[in-house]
């Protein structure tokens, strides 16, 4: 190994140690390196009650200095496996559980927002019912479970969340365009029906006028004296 490679390795190690120290100093979760990428340990599978479909673990997301704190939660679904979502409703920036740790409906089929009753699918966070729009879904977080049972959050969770927000914005824009197209088509149909009604009224008016003319002409003929020869 040449001197330059040794120097670069020492610099990288120094930068990593400074980042970890800064994270611990500001209350961030200590980062660990798992399978070649940096992750944050957010909990353990032992915190979940596997027999209870409504069991979930809430955790604080890592934050930078001056950044507002956000929370997430993860759970183990019997059909969909380990899932993690941002603890924030889609239609309003409110926490889903209202800080009581209860994220699901009674039967555990849906994730429920306690503020306005919106329901979301456990598999992908898509809106199922309530005030949430069809194109909206919960922000899914990159979580994984390790061999020792610890649950980790990917270091790129901000990029993942931003990409999902961008996709939702595109779907929202497409939904608005479709609604605008439907409204425009409805207006055109109303305009066409109004024009048809006006045309029909004009025809009826012309027919009425012709009938009046015909009646006047008949009355005049009745007063005409017949010849006597």
Coordinates of C-alpha atoms in Angstrom, one line a residue:
X1 CA 0.0 0.0 0.0
X2 CA 1.5 3.3 -1.1
X3 CA 1.7 6.4 1.1
X4 CA -1.2 8.1 -0.7
X5 CA -3.6 5.2 -0.1
X6 CA -2.7 5.2 3.6
X7 CA -3.2 8.9 3.9
X8 CA -6.6 8.7 2.2
X9 CA -7.7 5.8 4.5
X10 CA -6.7 7.8 7.6
X11 CA -8.6 10.9 6.3
X12 CA -11.7 8.8 5.7
X13 CA -11.5 7.2 9.1
X14 CA -11.1 10.7 10.7
X15 CA -14.1 12.0 8.9
X16 CA -16.3 9.1 9.9
X17 CA -15.3 9.4 13.5
X18 CA -16.1 13.1 13.5
X19 CA -19.5 12.4 11.9
X20 CA -20.3 9.7 14.5
X21 CA -19.2 12.0 17.3
X22 CA -21.3 14.9 15.9
X23 CA -24.4 12.5 15.6
X24 CA -24.0 11.4 19.2
X25 CA -23.6 14.9 20.4
X26 CA -26.9 16.1 18.8
X27 CA -28.9 13.1 19.9
X28 CA -28.7 11.2 16.6
X29 CA -28.8 7.5 16.5
X30 CA -25.3 6.0 16.2
X31 CA -24.5 4.9 12.6
X32 CA -23.1 1.5 11.8
X33 CA -21.8 -0.1 8.6
X34 CA -23.8 -3.0 7.4
X35 CA -23.1 -4.8 4.1
X36 CA -21.1 -2.0 2.7
X37 CA -23.5 0.9 3.5
X38 CA -24.1 3.1 6.5
X39 CA -27.3 2.4 8.5
X40 CA -28.8 3.5 11.8
X41 CA -30.0 1.0 14.4
X42 CA -33.6 1.9 15.3
X43 CA -34.8 -1.1 17.3
X44 CA -34.9 -4.8 17.7
X45 CA -37.4 -7.5 16.6
X46 CA -37.8 -8.5 20.3
X47 CA -39.7 -5.2 20.8
X48 CA -42.5 -6.6 18.6
X49 CA -45.2 -9.0 19.6
X50 CA -45.4 -11.3 16.7
X51 CA -48.8 -12.7 17.8
X52 CA -50.3 -9.2 17.9
X53 CA -51.0 -7.8 14.4
X54 CA -51.2 -4.3 15.7
X55 CA -47.7 -4.3 17.3
X56 CA -45.4 -1.6 16.1
X57 CA -42.3 0.2 17.3
X58 CA -41.9 4.0 17.0
X59 CA -38.5 5.6 16.7
X60 CA -36.9 9.0 16.1
X61 CA -35.4 9.6 12.7
X62 CA -31.8 10.9 12.5
X63 CA -31.7 14.7 12.0
X64 CA -29.1 17.3 11.1
X65 CA -28.4 20.4 13.2
X66 CA -31.3 22.8 12.9
X67 CA -33.6 20.2 11.3
X68 CA -37.0 19.5 12.8
X69 CA -37.3 16.2 14.4
X70 CA -39.4 13.5 12.7
X71 CA -40.6 10.1 13.8
X72 CA -41.1 6.8 12.0
X73 CA -42.4 3.3 12.9
X74 CA -41.8 -0.2 11.8
X75 CA -43.8 -3.4 12.2
X76 CA -43.7 -7.1 11.1
X77 CA -46.7 -7.9 9.0
X78 CA -47.6 -11.7 8.7
X79 CA -48.0 -11.4 4.9
X80 CA -45.8 -8.5 3.9
X81 CA -42.9 -8.8 6.3
X82 CA -41.0 -6.0 7.8
X83 CA -42.3 -2.5 6.9
X84 CA -41.3 0.9 8.0
X85 CA -43.1 4.2 7.4
X86 CA -42.8 7.9 8.2
X87 CA -45.1 8.7 11.1
X88 CA -46.9 11.4 9.2
X89 CA -50.3 11.5 7.6
X90 CA -50.6 12.4 3.9
X91 CA -53.5 14.8 4.0
X92 CA -52.2 16.8 7.0
X93 CA -48.8 16.9 8.6
X94 CA -49.9 15.1 11.8
X95 CA -48.6 12.0 13.4
X96 CA -50.7 9.0 12.7
X97 CA -50.8 7.6 16.3
X98 CA -51.1 11.0 18.0
X99 CA -48.2 9.9 20.2
X100 CA -49.9 6.9 21.8
X101 CA -48.1 4.1 19.8
X102 CA -51.3 2.7 18.2
X103 CA -51.1 2.8 14.4
X104 CA -53.6 0.2 13.3
X105 CA -57.3 -0.6 13.1
X106 CA -58.6 -3.1 15.6
X107 CA -58.2 -6.1 13.3
X108 CA -54.7 -4.9 12.1
X109 CA -55.7 -4.8 8.4
X110 CA -55.1 -1.1 7.9
X111 CA -52.8 1.6 9.2
X112 CA -55.1 4.3 10.7
X113 CA -54.7 8.0 11.2
X114 CA -56.3 8.9 14.5
X115 CA -56.8 12.6 13.5
X116 CA -59.3 12.1 10.7
X117 CA -59.7 8.4 10.3
X118 CA -57.8 7.9 7.0
X119 CA -56.9 4.3 6.3
X120 CA -53.7 3.0 4.5
X121 CA -52.6 -0.3 3.2
X122 CA -50.0 -2.1 5.3
X123 CA -48.2 -3.5 2.2
X124 CA -47.3 -0.2 0.4
X125 CA -49.0 2.6 2.5
X126 CA -51.5 3.4 -0.3
X127 CA -54.6 5.3 0.7
X128 CA -57.6 2.9 1.2
X129 CA -60.3 5.1 2.7
X130 CA -61.0 8.3 4.5
X131 CA -60.0 11.9 3.5
X132 CA -56.6 10.8 2.0
X133 CA -56.6 11.1 -1.8
X134 CA -56.1 8.0 -4.0
X135 CA -52.8 9.2 -5.3
X136 CA -51.4 9.7 -1.8
X137 CA -49.5 7.1 0.2
X138 CA -47.4 6.9 3.3
X139 CA -43.6 7.5 2.9
X140 CA -42.0 4.1 3.1
X141 CA -38.6 3.9 4.9
X142 CA -35.8 1.6 3.9
X143 CA -35.6 -0.7 6.9
X144 CA -33.9 -4.1 7.2
X145 CA -33.4 -6.8 9.9
X146 CA -30.0 -8.2 10.6
X147 CA -28.9 -11.6 11.7
X148 CA -28.9 -10.6 15.4
X149 CA -32.5 -9.4 15.1
X150 CA -31.6 -5.7 15.2
X151 CA -33.6 -3.4 12.8
X152 CA -31.7 -0.8 10.8
X153 CA -32.7 2.3 8.8
X154 CA -30.8 3.0 5.6
X155 CA -28.6 6.0 5.5
X156 CA -30.2 7.1 2.2
X157 CA -33.7 7.3 3.8
X158 CA -33.9 11.1 3.0
X159 CA -33.3 10.4 -0.7
X160 CA -35.8 7.6 -0.7
X161 CA -38.4 9.8 1.0
X162 CA -37.7 12.7 -1.4
X163 CA -38.1 10.4 -4.4
X164 CA -41.4 9.2 -3.1
X165 CA -42.6 12.7 -2.5
X166 CA -41.6 13.6 -6.1
X167 CA -43.6 10.7 -7.4
X168 CA -46.6 11.6 -5.4
X169 CA -46.4 15.2 -6.7
X170 CA -46.3 13.9 -10.2
X171 CA -49.3 11.6 -9.5
X172 CA -51.1 14.6 -7.9
X173 CA -50.4 16.7 -11.0
X174 CA -51.7 13.9 -13.3
X175 CA -54.8 13.6 -11.1
X176 CA -55.5 17.3 -11.4
X177 CA -55.0 17.2 -15.1
X178 CA -57.5 14.3 -15.4
X179 CA -60.0 16.2 -13.3
X180 CA -59.5 19.3 -15.3
X181 CA -60.1 17.3 -18.5
X182 CA -63.3 15.8 -17.1
X183 CA -64.5 19.2 -16.0
X184 CA -63.8 20.6 -19.4
X185 CA -65.6 17.7 -21.1
X186 CA -68.6 18.2 -18.8
X187 CA -68.7 21.9 -19.7
X188 CA -68.6 21.1 -23.4
X189 CA -71.5 18.6 -22.9
X190 CA -73.5 21.2 -21.0
X191 CA -72.8 23.7 -23.8
X192 CA -73.8 21.3 -26.5
X193 CA -77.0 20.4 -24.6
X194 CA -77.7 24.1 -24.1
X195 CA -77.2 24.8 -27.8
X196 CA -79.5 21.8 -28.7
X197 CA -82.2 23.2 -26.4
X198 CA -81.9 26.7 -27.9
X199 CA -82.1 25.2 -31.4
X200 CA -85.2 23.2 -30.4
X201 CA -86.8 26.3 -28.9
X202 CA -86.1 28.3 -32.1
X203 CA -87.8 25.6 -34.1
X204 CA -90.8 25.5 -31.9
X205 CA -91.1 29.3 -32.1
X206 CA -90.9 29.2 -35.9
X207 CA -93.6 26.5 -35.9
X208 CA -95.8 28.5 -33.6
X209 CA -95.5 31.6 -35.8
X210 CA -96.3 29.6 -38.9
X211 CA -99.4 28.1 -37.2
X212 CA -100.5 31.6 -36.2
X213 CA -100.1 32.9 -39.8
X214 CA -102.0 29.9 -41.1
X215 CA -104.9 30.5 -38.6
X216 CA -105.1 34.2 -39.6
X217 CA -105.1 33.3 -43.3
X218 CA -108.0 30.8 -42.7
X219 CA -110.0 33.4 -40.7
X220 CA -109.6 35.9 -43.6
X221 CA -110.8 33.3 -46.1
X222 CA -114.0 32.7 -44.0
X223 CA -114.9 36.4 -44.3
X224 CA -114.4 36.4 -48.1
X225 CA -117.8 36.4 -49.8
X226 CA -118.4 33.6 -52.2
X227 CA -119.6 34.4 -55.7
X228 CA -123.3 34.1 -56.4
X229 CA -123.2 32.8 -60.0

